[in-house]
DNA sequence: AGACTTTTAAATGTCAGACAAATAAAAATT
DNA sequence: AATTTTTATTTGTCTGACATTTAAAAGTCT
């Protein structure tokens, strides 16, 4: 773990990279305690604030966590799927909000990924996951639900569908796509009729999953996708021409 | 943009979140210059090192970039797909290396995503993308290629396939899955016969894409997946019992 | 002796002030 | 008018200090 003393700028970035490399290479293992800030500053021959900036960079990537007090310090994080989820979601949200990805593009990607999961989910979904989906559909049909709550339940439904594939990598990948779309989805005002239609699709999907009928799940998802895109288009049209 | 002065700990994290929210909400737009560190420290009523730690957190997520000198400062970054790629790859690599994801799980996820793209790619692939794929196949068939170079070409081939879908969100999602697997793939020693088999699959895929035959692409990808998993299993077996 | 309380030391979190280095704009010079 | 020099601004880094948290060690009481 060395840094180049010739480049006086970006010392904290160099130190962060050195520690990052040590973690990736396995030199520092999970839950291992890093040297204290004072020791690190001596080791790298820099001041403590510089070391701290480097550690903050790593903490932002949730590569390390810090703990105060005696026997505290910086510890190598086990990068959990949960931790990776939130990063993935933040990045995806930013990409969608800053790079002006069209709703259609995001929607297409989301359903393409979801259909990929659905085939596996039809084979492997547990009774528990199916029950979760049924429960979410039931919640969606309750009157007096706000649009936000409806959207949140929608996300939970699709998440259960994806989790049914039993592949954490897929779940992780899709979490970004699905949740990043939620702010955009929240802009849609769900009429009673559109809610009814979506619930019908959800019921069809749940039924097909219960029968382990992957073809039926796939076709229903295709229909749901085109319906969702139609809803978004209507919203866009109303914006342009609010009659 | 406010922070809660009641919680004295994690001030830098709070400030980072406040600025992050301002960026996500659009309050700070791309390429806009943030107030100087001195101004921020006054605005948030904290010291400059604390502000700096917050800014380093954001820089680690490439949400901002900093520039020294007069009229320098911190600027809101346009989060490009390129920037997001590398983050996605780093995270995926860490997940695979630290969380002991099995090769099978990663492989399944990768091909599930890739098949999702392939359907779109069959419709939309450009002549250019097809040519790239053909060129990579040609490279793969050249003798004297190292295993690493063969793997790299394999990645390039599949990347062209995914890019053919014309959906940057999908390309971004898959970049992580495909590239994070490369270290694992590099552990496989490709015999002349296995290379031949893989090249045959690639040729079939390219042919099917040329004919815009999505069904054929799909079935070939399924075959390639099972072949890849078989190769990995053989490697694992040889490890256990190096006869 | 054992359980509880107090002290202490170590570590991070924060602050203040200072200087170095880079950089662009303004001023001076040719 | 073009070039060079100066200057002001801003980030990068350093030094030293104090506050806060926390676990372990020391002490105290039953």
Short mmCIF file of C-alpha atoms (C1' of nucleotides) in Angstrom, two decimals:
data_model
loop_
_atom_site.label_atom_id
_atom_site.label_comp_id
_atom_site.label_asym_id
_atom_site.label_seq_id
_atom_site.Cartn_x
_atom_site.Cartn_y
_atom_site.Cartn_z
CA UNK A 1 0.00 0.00 0.00
CA UNK A 2 2.07 2.88 -1.30
CA UNK A 3 1.42 6.26 -2.82
CA UNK A 4 3.43 8.35 -5.20
CA UNK A 5 4.91 11.30 -3.34
CA UNK A 6 5.85 13.06 -6.56
CA UNK A 7 2.35 14.15 -7.40
CA UNK A 8 1.55 16.58 -4.65
CA UNK A 9 -2.07 17.07 -5.72
CA UNK A 10 -4.88 14.65 -5.08
CA UNK A 11 -3.11 13.03 -2.17
CA UNK A 12 -6.38 12.03 -0.58
CA UNK A 13 -7.55 10.46 -3.83
CA UNK A 14 -4.32 8.48 -4.09
CA UNK A 15 -4.64 7.23 -0.55
CA UNK A 16 -8.26 6.27 -1.11
CA UNK A 17 -7.25 4.33 -4.22
CA UNK A 18 -4.42 2.58 -2.36
CA UNK A 19 -6.78 1.41 0.37
CA UNK A 20 -9.45 0.51 -2.17
CA UNK A 21 -6.97 -1.64 -4.07
CA UNK A 22 -5.93 -3.32 -0.84
CA UNK A 23 -9.56 -4.21 -0.15
CA UNK A 24 -10.29 -5.47 -3.66
CA UNK A 25 -7.10 -7.52 -3.78
CA UNK A 26 -7.99 -9.15 -0.49
CA UNK A 27 -5.04 -7.67 1.37
CA UNK A 28 -7.58 -6.22 3.76
CA UNK A 29 -10.33 -8.64 4.57
CA UNK A 30 -13.90 -8.07 5.66
CA UNK A 31 -14.38 -6.66 9.17
CA UNK A 32 -10.66 -6.07 9.49
CA UNK A 33 -9.79 -2.88 11.26
CA UNK A 34 -7.72 -0.36 9.36
CA UNK A 35 -4.89 1.39 11.18
CA UNK A 36 -6.05 4.46 13.07
CA UNK A 37 -6.07 7.80 11.30
CA UNK A 38 -2.95 8.81 13.20
CA UNK A 39 -1.14 5.64 12.12
CA UNK A 40 -2.28 6.01 8.53
CA UNK A 41 -1.15 9.61 8.40
CA UNK A 42 2.27 8.53 9.59
CA UNK A 43 2.40 5.60 7.19
CA UNK A 44 1.51 7.74 4.17
CA UNK A 45 3.42 10.76 5.48
CA UNK A 46 0.43 13.05 5.24
CA UNK A 47 -1.66 14.92 7.75
CA UNK A 48 -4.70 13.51 9.48
CA UNK A 49 -7.26 15.67 7.60
CA UNK A 50 -5.89 14.31 4.33
CA UNK A 51 -6.29 10.75 5.59
CA UNK A 52 -9.78 11.61 6.76
CA UNK A 53 -10.79 12.89 3.35
CA UNK A 54 -9.59 9.66 1.84
CA UNK A 55 -11.57 7.63 4.36
CA UNK A 56 -14.69 9.69 3.66
CA UNK A 57 -14.37 8.85 0.00
CA UNK A 58 -14.34 5.17 0.84
CA UNK A 59 -17.19 5.56 3.29
CA UNK A 60 -19.23 7.18 0.53
CA UNK A 61 -18.81 3.97 -1.48
CA UNK A 62 -19.68 2.03 1.68
CA UNK A 63 -16.38 0.21 1.37
CA UNK A 64 -15.63 1.01 5.01
CA UNK A 65 -17.57 1.99 8.08
CA UNK A 66 -16.24 4.00 11.01
CA UNK A 67 -16.88 3.65 14.70
CA UNK A 68 -15.99 6.04 17.41
CA UNK A 69 -14.50 5.36 20.79
CA UNK A 70 -11.85 3.05 22.13
CA UNK A 71 -11.34 0.03 19.88
CA UNK A 72 -13.17 2.06 17.27
CA UNK A 73 -11.78 2.92 13.90
CA UNK A 74 -12.43 2.18 10.27
CA UNK A 75 -13.51 -1.33 9.35
CA UNK A 76 -13.73 -3.00 5.98
CA UNK A 77 -17.37 -3.43 5.08
CA UNK A 78 -18.90 -6.59 3.87
CA UNK A 79 -20.51 -5.08 0.81
CA UNK A 80 -24.00 -6.43 1.26
CA UNK A 81 -26.61 -6.55 -1.43
CA UNK A 82 -28.62 -4.13 0.66
CA UNK A 83 -25.78 -1.63 0.60
CA UNK A 84 -25.24 -2.13 -3.10
CA UNK A 85 -28.96 -1.63 -3.73
CA UNK A 86 -28.99 1.90 -2.41
CA UNK A 87 -25.91 2.83 -4.41
CA UNK A 88 -27.39 1.32 -7.51
CA UNK A 89 -30.64 3.19 -6.94
CA UNK A 90 -28.89 6.51 -6.33
CA UNK A 91 -26.83 6.15 -9.47
CA UNK A 92 -29.79 5.06 -11.58
CA UNK A 93 -31.95 7.88 -10.24
CA UNK A 94 -29.27 10.41 -11.10
CA UNK A 95 -28.82 8.97 -14.55
CA UNK A 96 -32.53 9.24 -15.19
CA UNK A 97 -32.96 12.70 -13.72
CA UNK A 98 -29.81 14.31 -15.09
CA UNK A 99 -29.25 12.69 -18.39
CA UNK A 100 -32.78 13.14 -19.63
CA UNK A 101 -33.38 9.49 -20.29
CA UNK A 102 -36.83 9.27 -21.77
CA UNK A 103 -39.48 7.50 -19.82
CA UNK A 104 -39.87 5.09 -22.72
CA UNK A 105 -36.22 4.07 -22.60
CA UNK A 106 -36.30 3.51 -18.87
CA UNK A 107 -39.59 1.67 -19.12
CA UNK A 108 -38.36 -0.59 -21.89
CA UNK A 109 -35.23 -1.47 -19.94
CA UNK A 110 -37.17 -2.17 -16.82
CA UNK A 111 -39.64 -4.51 -18.43
CA UNK A 112 -36.99 -6.23 -20.50
CA UNK A 113 -35.10 -7.03 -17.30
CA UNK A 114 -38.25 -7.95 -15.49
CA UNK A 115 -39.34 -10.38 -18.19
CA UNK A 116 -35.92 -11.98 -17.97
CA UNK A 117 -36.54 -12.58 -14.27
CA UNK A 118 -40.12 -13.67 -14.76
CA UNK A 119 -39.13 -16.80 -16.64
CA UNK A 120 -36.99 -17.93 -13.73
CA UNK A 121 -39.55 -16.77 -11.22
CA UNK A 122 -42.21 -18.97 -12.76
CA UNK A 123 -40.00 -21.97 -12.06
CA UNK A 124 -38.77 -21.07 -8.62
CA UNK A 125 -41.13 -18.68 -6.86
CA UNK A 126 -41.97 -19.76 -3.34
CA UNK A 127 -45.44 -19.78 -1.83
CA UNK A 128 -44.26 -16.97 0.41
CA UNK A 129 -43.32 -14.73 -2.49
CA UNK A 130 -46.61 -15.44 -4.18
CA UNK A 131 -48.43 -14.51 -0.96
CA UNK A 132 -46.51 -11.22 -0.83
CA UNK A 133 -47.61 -10.42 -4.35
CA UNK A 134 -51.23 -11.27 -3.56
CA UNK A 135 -51.10 -9.07 -0.47
CA UNK A 136 -49.74 -6.14 -2.47
CA UNK A 137 -52.44 -6.52 -5.09
CA UNK A 138 -55.00 -6.49 -2.29
CA UNK A 139 -53.52 -3.31 -0.89
CA UNK A 140 -53.63 -1.72 -4.31
CA UNK A 141 -57.37 -2.39 -4.58
CA UNK A 142 -58.17 -0.60 -1.34
CA UNK A 143 -59.93 2.74 -1.75
CA UNK A 144 -58.43 5.93 -0.42
CA UNK A 145 -54.89 4.92 -1.32
CA UNK A 146 -52.68 7.85 -2.30
CA UNK A 147 -50.90 7.74 -5.65
CA UNK A 148 -47.57 7.49 -3.84
CA UNK A 149 -48.73 4.54 -1.76
CA UNK A 150 -50.10 2.88 -4.88
CA UNK A 151 -46.73 3.31 -6.59
CA UNK A 152 -44.88 1.99 -3.56
CA UNK A 153 -47.05 -1.09 -3.49
CA UNK A 154 -46.48 -1.49 -7.22
CA UNK A 155 -42.74 -1.49 -6.61
CA UNK A 156 -43.14 -4.04 -3.80
CA UNK A 157 -45.19 -6.27 -6.09
CA UNK A 158 -42.62 -6.25 -8.85
CA UNK A 159 -39.82 -6.69 -6.37
CA UNK A 160 -41.44 -9.85 -5.09
CA UNK A 161 -41.76 -11.03 -8.67
CA UNK A 162 -38.07 -10.41 -9.27
CA UNK A 163 -37.02 -11.95 -5.98
CA UNK A 164 -38.91 -15.04 -7.05
CA UNK A 165 -36.14 -15.70 -9.53
CA UNK A 166 -33.95 -16.51 -6.55
CA UNK A 167 -30.96 -14.79 -8.09
CA UNK A 168 -29.60 -12.00 -5.90
CA UNK A 169 -27.58 -10.56 -8.76
CA UNK A 170 -30.72 -10.08 -10.79
CA UNK A 171 -32.57 -8.63 -7.81
CA UNK A 172 -29.75 -6.18 -7.32
CA UNK A 173 -29.63 -5.18 -10.95
CA UNK A 174 -33.34 -4.63 -11.15
CA UNK A 175 -33.68 -2.74 -7.91
CA UNK A 176 -32.01 0.20 -9.59
CA UNK A 177 -34.16 0.11 -12.67
CA UNK A 178 -37.45 -0.28 -10.84
CA UNK A 179 -36.89 2.10 -7.98
CA UNK A 180 -35.20 4.76 -10.06
CA UNK A 181 -38.36 4.96 -12.13
CA UNK A 182 -40.53 5.62 -9.11
CA UNK A 183 -40.13 9.41 -9.10
CA UNK A 184 -41.23 9.41 -12.72
CA UNK A 185 -44.09 7.06 -11.99
CA UNK A 186 -45.17 9.27 -9.12
CA UNK A 187 -45.88 12.03 -11.61
CA UNK A 188 -48.62 9.91 -13.05
CA UNK A 189 -52.02 10.49 -11.54
CA UNK A 190 -53.68 7.12 -11.32
CA UNK A 191 -57.35 7.32 -12.08
CA UNK A 192 -59.71 4.74 -10.66
CA UNK A 193 -59.91 3.13 -14.08
CA UNK A 194 -56.15 2.89 -14.60
CA UNK A 195 -55.71 1.41 -11.15
CA UNK A 196 -58.31 -1.17 -11.97
CA UNK A 197 -56.51 -2.08 -15.16
CA UNK A 198 -53.13 -2.39 -13.44
CA UNK A 199 -54.60 -4.52 -10.68
CA UNK A 200 -56.09 -6.79 -13.32
CA UNK A 201 -52.66 -7.22 -14.89
CA UNK A 202 -51.16 -7.93 -11.49
CA UNK A 203 -53.78 -10.55 -10.80
CA UNK A 204 -53.08 -12.18 -14.14
CA UNK A 205 -49.37 -12.24 -13.36
CA UNK A 206 -49.95 -13.74 -9.93
CA UNK A 207 -52.28 -16.35 -11.39
CA UNK A 208 -49.76 -17.28 -14.05
CA UNK A 209 -46.99 -17.55 -11.46
CA UNK A 210 -49.19 -19.75 -9.34
CA UNK A 211 -49.62 -22.03 -12.36
CA UNK A 212 -45.91 -21.68 -13.13
CA UNK A 213 -46.92 -20.60 -16.62
CA UNK A 214 -43.93 -18.57 -17.76
CA UNK A 215 -45.40 -17.84 -21.20
CA UNK A 216 -48.48 -16.28 -19.66
CA UNK A 217 -46.38 -14.18 -17.32
CA UNK A 218 -44.34 -12.96 -20.25
CA UNK A 219 -47.29 -11.95 -22.41
CA UNK A 220 -48.96 -10.21 -19.48
CA UNK A 221 -45.80 -8.25 -18.75
CA UNK A 222 -45.68 -7.18 -22.37
CA UNK A 223 -49.25 -5.92 -22.09
CA UNK A 224 -48.51 -4.17 -18.81
CA UNK A 225 -45.51 -2.48 -20.39
CA UNK A 226 -47.47 -1.08 -23.29
CA UNK A 227 -50.23 0.02 -20.92
CA UNK A 228 -47.72 1.80 -18.68
CA UNK A 229 -46.16 3.56 -21.63
CA UNK A 230 -49.59 4.61 -22.81
CA UNK A 231 -50.37 6.10 -19.40
CA UNK A 232 -47.11 8.05 -19.44
CA UNK A 233 -47.82 9.31 -22.94
CA UNK A 234 -51.25 10.54 -21.90
CA UNK A 235 -49.68 12.45 -19.02
CA UNK A 236 -47.16 14.02 -21.38
CA UNK A 237 -49.94 14.97 -23.77
CA UNK A 238 -51.97 16.59 -21.00
CA UNK A 239 -48.91 18.60 -20.03
CA UNK A 240 -48.49 19.92 -23.53
CA UNK A 241 -52.16 20.66 -23.99
CA UNK A 242 -53.93 21.01 -20.64
CA UNK A 243 -57.47 21.34 -21.96
CA UNK B 1 -30.46 23.22 1.69
CA UNK B 2 -30.45 22.88 5.47
CA UNK B 3 -28.95 20.56 8.01
CA UNK B 4 -30.11 19.60 11.47
CA UNK B 5 -27.83 21.25 14.02
CA UNK B 6 -29.17 19.06 16.82
CA UNK B 7 -27.31 15.96 15.76
CA UNK B 8 -23.70 16.90 16.31
CA UNK B 9 -22.29 13.71 14.82
CA UNK B 10 -21.96 12.99 11.14
CA UNK B 11 -22.10 16.64 10.17
CA UNK B 12 -20.16 15.99 6.99
CA UNK B 13 -22.55 13.20 6.04
CA UNK B 14 -25.52 15.50 6.59
CA UNK B 15 -23.99 18.23 4.46
CA UNK B 16 -23.17 15.76 1.73
CA UNK B 17 -26.77 14.54 1.75
CA UNK B 18 -28.10 18.09 1.64
CA UNK B 19 -26.02 18.93 -1.42
CA UNK B 20 -26.83 15.57 -3.00
CA UNK B 21 -30.54 16.23 -2.55
CA UNK B 22 -30.14 19.66 -4.10
CA UNK B 23 -28.52 18.08 -7.13
CA UNK B 24 -31.11 15.34 -7.47
CA UNK B 25 -33.99 17.75 -7.05
CA UNK B 26 -32.58 19.97 -9.75
CA UNK B 27 -31.93 22.87 -7.40
CA UNK B 28 -28.32 22.67 -8.56
CA UNK B 29 -28.02 22.07 -12.25
CA UNK B 30 -25.25 20.49 -14.28
CA UNK B 31 -22.01 22.48 -14.53
CA UNK B 32 -23.27 24.93 -11.94
CA UNK B 33 -20.61 26.08 -9.53
CA UNK B 34 -21.20 25.40 -5.86
CA UNK B 35 -20.39 28.14 -3.37
CA UNK B 36 -16.75 28.13 -2.31
CA UNK B 37 -15.75 26.02 0.66
CA UNK B 38 -15.49 29.15 2.78
CA UNK B 39 -19.01 30.20 1.83
CA UNK B 40 -20.40 26.73 2.42
CA UNK B 41 -18.77 26.52 5.82
CA UNK B 42 -20.39 29.81 6.74
CA UNK B 43 -23.74 28.79 5.30
CA UNK B 44 -23.81 25.50 7.21
CA UNK B 45 -22.07 26.97 10.24
CA UNK B 46 -19.32 24.37 10.22
CA UNK B 47 -15.61 24.48 9.66
CA UNK B 48 -13.98 24.18 6.29
CA UNK B 49 -12.47 20.71 6.88
CA UNK B 50 -15.97 19.43 7.61
CA UNK B 51 -17.26 20.93 4.38
CA UNK B 52 -14.32 19.42 2.56
CA UNK B 53 -15.07 15.94 3.87
CA UNK B 54 -18.61 16.32 2.62
CA UNK B 55 -17.38 17.41 -0.81
CA UNK B 56 -14.99 14.47 -0.98
CA UNK B 57 -17.90 12.12 -0.38
CA UNK B 58 -19.70 13.63 -3.34
CA UNK B 59 -16.57 13.55 -5.47
CA UNK B 60 -16.24 9.83 -4.71
CA UNK B 61 -19.65 9.34 -6.29
CA UNK B 62 -18.52 11.60 -9.14
CA UNK B 63 -21.43 13.89 -8.41
CA UNK B 64 -19.09 16.86 -8.40
CA UNK B 65 -15.64 17.72 -9.69
CA UNK B 66 -13.29 20.29 -8.21
CA UNK B 67 -10.93 22.70 -9.84
CA UNK B 68 -8.27 24.80 -8.23
CA UNK B 69 -7.45 28.39 -8.78
CA UNK B 70 -9.39 31.58 -9.28
CA UNK B 71 -12.87 30.92 -10.61
CA UNK B 72 -12.26 27.35 -9.56
CA UNK B 73 -14.41 25.47 -7.14
CA UNK B 74 -16.75 22.53 -7.07
CA UNK B 75 -18.98 21.95 -10.08
CA UNK B 76 -21.95 19.69 -10.51
CA UNK B 77 -21.00 16.83 -12.76
CA UNK B 78 -23.02 15.61 -15.66
CA UNK B 79 -23.21 11.98 -14.61
CA UNK B 80 -22.38 10.30 -17.87
CA UNK B 81 -23.07 6.68 -18.67
CA UNK B 82 -19.33 6.22 -18.92
CA UNK B 83 -18.88 7.40 -15.36
CA UNK B 84 -21.76 5.28 -14.16
CA UNK B 85 -20.30 2.24 -15.93
CA UNK B 86 -17.11 2.25 -13.91
CA UNK B 87 -19.01 2.65 -10.66
CA UNK B 88 -21.34 -0.15 -11.62
CA UNK B 89 -18.42 -2.38 -12.51
CA UNK B 90 -16.55 -1.61 -9.29
CA UNK B 91 -19.60 -2.39 -7.21
CA UNK B 92 -20.39 -5.57 -9.11
CA UNK B 93 -16.80 -6.74 -8.90
CA UNK B 94 -16.75 -6.19 -5.16
CA UNK B 95 -20.04 -7.99 -4.74
CA UNK B 96 -18.74 -10.97 -6.65
CA UNK B 97 -15.34 -11.07 -4.96
CA UNK B 98 -16.43 -10.38 -1.41
CA UNK B 99 -19.82 -11.95 -1.11
CA UNK B 100 -18.83 -15.25 -2.66
CA UNK B 101 -21.46 -15.20 -5.34
CA UNK B 102 -21.23 -18.51 -7.12
CA UNK B 103 -20.18 -18.52 -10.71
CA UNK B 104 -23.46 -20.16 -11.61
CA UNK B 105 -25.51 -17.36 -10.06
CA UNK B 106 -23.50 -14.67 -11.82
CA UNK B 107 -23.61 -16.58 -15.06
CA UNK B 108 -27.34 -17.10 -14.90
CA UNK B 109 -27.95 -13.42 -14.22
CA UNK B 110 -25.69 -12.37 -17.01
CA UNK B 111 -27.30 -14.52 -19.65
CA UNK B 112 -30.81 -13.73 -18.43
CA UNK B 113 -30.06 -10.04 -18.93
CA UNK B 114 -28.32 -10.65 -22.18
CA UNK B 115 -31.22 -12.62 -23.61
CA UNK B 116 -33.50 -9.77 -22.64
CA UNK B 117 -31.33 -7.46 -24.74
CA UNK B 118 -30.98 -9.90 -27.58
CA UNK B 119 -34.65 -9.74 -28.47
CA UNK B 120 -34.41 -5.99 -28.92
CA UNK B 121 -31.03 -6.26 -30.61
CA UNK B 122 -32.47 -8.55 -33.27
CA UNK B 123 -34.88 -5.80 -34.19
CA UNK B 124 -32.61 -2.81 -34.01
CA UNK B 125 -28.97 -3.80 -34.46
CA UNK B 126 -27.14 -1.63 -36.95
CA UNK B 127 -24.85 -2.90 -39.69
CA UNK B 128 -22.02 -1.31 -37.78
CA UNK B 129 -22.71 -3.27 -34.62
CA UNK B 130 -22.96 -6.48 -36.60
CA UNK B 131 -19.62 -5.71 -38.22
CA UNK B 132 -18.07 -5.20 -34.78
CA UNK B 133 -19.32 -8.59 -33.70
CA UNK B 134 -17.99 -10.25 -36.84
CA UNK B 135 -14.63 -8.59 -36.31
CA UNK B 136 -14.43 -9.82 -32.74
CA UNK B 137 -15.29 -13.35 -33.80
CA UNK B 138 -12.52 -13.14 -36.36
CA UNK B 139 -10.09 -12.01 -33.71
CA UNK B 140 -11.12 -14.89 -31.50
CA UNK B 141 -10.28 -17.38 -34.21
CA UNK B 142 -6.73 -16.18 -34.62
CA UNK B 143 -4.08 -18.52 -33.28
CA UNK B 144 -1.69 -17.44 -30.56
CA UNK B 145 -4.28 -15.42 -28.73
CA UNK B 146 -3.81 -15.39 -24.97
CA UNK B 147 -6.67 -16.46 -22.75
CA UNK B 148 -6.99 -12.92 -21.44
CA UNK B 149 -7.22 -11.47 -24.94
CA UNK B 150 -9.76 -14.12 -25.87
CA UNK B 151 -11.85 -13.15 -22.84
CA UNK B 152 -11.56 -9.45 -23.64
CA UNK B 153 -12.73 -10.08 -27.17
CA UNK B 154 -15.57 -12.15 -25.78
CA UNK B 155 -16.64 -9.21 -23.64
CA UNK B 156 -16.43 -6.88 -26.64
CA UNK B 157 -18.57 -9.25 -28.68
CA UNK B 158 -21.29 -9.43 -26.08
CA UNK B 159 -21.12 -5.73 -25.49
CA UNK B 160 -21.81 -5.09 -29.14
CA UNK B 161 -24.74 -7.48 -28.89
CA UNK B 162 -26.13 -5.58 -25.93
CA UNK B 163 -25.50 -2.19 -27.50
CA UNK B 164 -27.50 -3.39 -30.45
CA UNK B 165 -30.59 -3.09 -28.29
CA UNK B 166 -30.09 0.66 -28.53
CA UNK B 167 -31.08 1.15 -24.92
CA UNK B 168 -28.36 2.85 -22.90
CA UNK B 169 -30.00 1.85 -19.62
CA UNK B 170 -29.73 -1.79 -20.55
CA UNK B 171 -26.15 -1.33 -21.74
CA UNK B 172 -25.29 0.28 -18.44
CA UNK B 173 -26.95 -2.43 -16.40
CA UNK B 174 -25.23 -5.20 -18.27
CA UNK B 175 -21.80 -3.65 -18.30
CA UNK B 176 -21.53 -4.44 -14.62
CA UNK B 177 -22.69 -8.00 -14.95
CA UNK B 178 -20.49 -8.85 -17.93
CA UNK B 179 -17.32 -7.09 -16.89
CA UNK B 180 -17.50 -8.11 -13.26
CA UNK B 181 -17.47 -11.71 -14.42
CA UNK B 182 -14.28 -11.28 -16.39
CA UNK B 183 -11.89 -12.02 -13.53
CA UNK B 184 -13.76 -15.26 -12.97
CA UNK B 185 -13.76 -16.06 -16.67
CA UNK B 186 -10.05 -15.40 -16.83
CA UNK B 187 -9.50 -18.33 -14.51
CA UNK B 188 -10.77 -20.62 -17.21
CA UNK B 189 -8.12 -22.02 -19.48
CA UNK B 190 -9.58 -22.12 -22.94
CA UNK B 191 -8.51 -25.15 -24.86
CA UNK B 192 -8.42 -25.08 -28.63
CA UNK B 193 -11.58 -27.15 -28.70
CA UNK B 194 -13.54 -24.93 -26.30
CA UNK B 195 -12.52 -21.86 -28.25
CA UNK B 196 -13.75 -23.49 -31.39
CA UNK B 197 -17.09 -24.25 -29.76
CA UNK B 198 -17.52 -20.71 -28.44
CA UNK B 199 -16.64 -19.22 -31.81
CA UNK B 200 -19.25 -21.46 -33.40
CA UNK B 201 -21.86 -20.12 -30.97
CA UNK B 202 -20.78 -16.57 -31.71
CA UNK B 203 -21.08 -17.16 -35.42
CA UNK B 204 -24.56 -18.57 -34.94
CA UNK B 205 -25.54 -15.53 -32.92
CA UNK B 206 -24.16 -13.15 -35.52
CA UNK B 207 -25.93 -15.04 -38.28
CA UNK B 208 -29.21 -14.94 -36.41
CA UNK B 209 -28.83 -11.22 -35.76
CA UNK B 210 -28.10 -10.66 -39.42
CA UNK B 211 -31.38 -12.43 -40.22
CA UNK B 212 -33.07 -10.55 -37.35
CA UNK B 213 -34.16 -13.93 -36.03
CA UNK B 214 -34.68 -13.27 -32.33
CA UNK B 215 -35.79 -16.82 -31.57
CA UNK B 216 -32.58 -18.24 -32.95
CA UNK B 217 -30.50 -15.74 -30.98
CA UNK B 218 -32.32 -16.72 -27.84
CA UNK B 219 -31.86 -20.45 -28.23
CA UNK B 220 -28.20 -20.02 -29.11
CA UNK B 221 -27.64 -17.90 -26.02
CA UNK B 222 -29.27 -20.62 -23.93
CA UNK B 223 -26.85 -23.15 -25.41
CA UNK B 224 -23.89 -20.84 -24.88
CA UNK B 225 -24.92 -20.35 -21.27
CA UNK B 226 -25.05 -24.04 -20.51
CA UNK B 227 -21.74 -24.55 -22.32
CA UNK B 228 -20.10 -21.78 -20.30
CA UNK B 229 -21.39 -23.23 -17.06
CA UNK B 230 -20.11 -26.63 -18.09
CA UNK B 231 -16.66 -25.20 -18.73
CA UNK B 232 -16.63 -23.56 -15.32
CA UNK B 233 -17.73 -26.78 -13.68
CA UNK B 234 -14.91 -28.69 -15.35
CA UNK B 235 -12.43 -26.14 -14.04
CA UNK B 236 -13.84 -26.50 -10.54
CA UNK B 237 -13.65 -30.28 -10.81
CA UNK B 238 -10.03 -30.17 -11.94
CA UNK B 239 -9.27 -27.98 -8.94
CA UNK B 240 -10.78 -30.49 -6.57
CA UNK B 241 -9.16 -33.47 -8.21
CA UNK B 242 -6.11 -32.43 -10.22
CA UNK B 243 -5.38 -35.82 -11.80
"C1'" DA C 1 -15.55 -13.30 45.39
"C1'" DG C 2 -18.77 -11.13 42.44
"C1'" DA C 3 -21.48 -7.44 40.65
"C1'" DC C 4 -21.72 -2.72 39.97
"C1'" DT C 5 -19.76 1.98 39.35
"C1'" DT C 6 -16.12 5.09 38.15
"C1'" DT C 7 -12.14 6.31 35.79
"C1'" DT C 8 -9.22 6.32 31.94
"C1'" DA C 9 -7.33 5.86 27.48
"C1'" DA C 10 -7.98 5.54 22.61
"C1'" DA C 11 -10.27 6.70 18.66
"C1'" DT C 12 -13.10 9.46 15.65
"C1'" DG C 13 -15.54 14.10 14.92
"C1'" DT C 14 -14.96 18.88 14.75
"C1'" DC C 15 -12.77 23.31 14.87
"C1'" DA C 16 -9.43 27.34 14.01
"C1'" DG C 17 -5.87 29.33 11.60
"C1'" DA C 18 -2.22 29.13 8.49
"C1'" DC C 19 0.52 28.41 4.26
"C1'" DA C 20 1.25 26.32 -0.48
"C1'" DA C 21 -0.11 25.80 -5.16
"C1'" DA C 22 -2.83 26.57 -9.08
"C1'" DT C 23 -5.37 29.48 -12.00
"C1'" DA C 24 -7.76 33.15 -14.25
"C1'" DA C 25 -8.44 37.92 -14.45
"C1'" DA C 26 -6.46 42.41 -14.08
"C1'" DA C 27 -2.56 45.39 -14.50
"C1'" DA C 28 1.73 46.69 -16.30
"C1'" DT C 29 5.19 46.64 -19.79
"C1'" DT C 30 7.23 46.32 -24.20
"C1'" DA D 1 -1.67 45.35 -29.62
"C1'" DA D 2 0.57 41.59 -27.74
"C1'" DT D 3 3.04 39.82 -24.04
"C1'" DT D 4 4.47 39.58 -19.42
"C1'" DT D 5 3.75 40.38 -14.60
"C1'" DT D 6 1.04 40.95 -10.75
"C1'" DT D 7 -2.81 39.90 -7.92
"C1'" DA D 8 -6.81 37.91 -5.99
"C1'" DT D 9 -9.40 33.80 -5.41
"C1'" DT D 10 -9.96 29.06 -4.49
"C1'" DT D 11 -8.71 24.49 -3.50
"C1'" DG D 12 -5.08 21.36 -1.25
"C1'" DT D 13 -2.60 20.49 2.77
"C1'" DC D 14 -0.65 21.03 7.43
"C1'" DT D 15 -0.44 21.80 12.55
"C1'" DG D 16 -2.47 21.69 16.80
"C1'" DA D 17 -6.21 21.57 19.66
"C1'" DC D 18 -10.61 20.23 21.92
"C1'" DA D 19 -15.10 17.52 22.11
"C1'" DT D 20 -17.43 13.15 22.07
"C1'" DT D 21 -17.93 8.41 22.15
"C1'" DT D 22 -16.82 3.95 23.67
"C1'" DA D 23 -14.71 -0.10 25.62
"C1'" DA D 24 -11.66 -1.69 28.82
"C1'" DA D 25 -9.38 -1.18 33.23
"C1'" DA D 26 -9.58 0.17 37.93
"C1'" DG D 27 -11.99 0.81 41.93
"C1'" DT D 28 -15.83 0.11 45.26
"C1'" DC D 29 -19.51 -1.91 47.55
"C1'" DT D 30 -22.27 -5.85 48.97
#
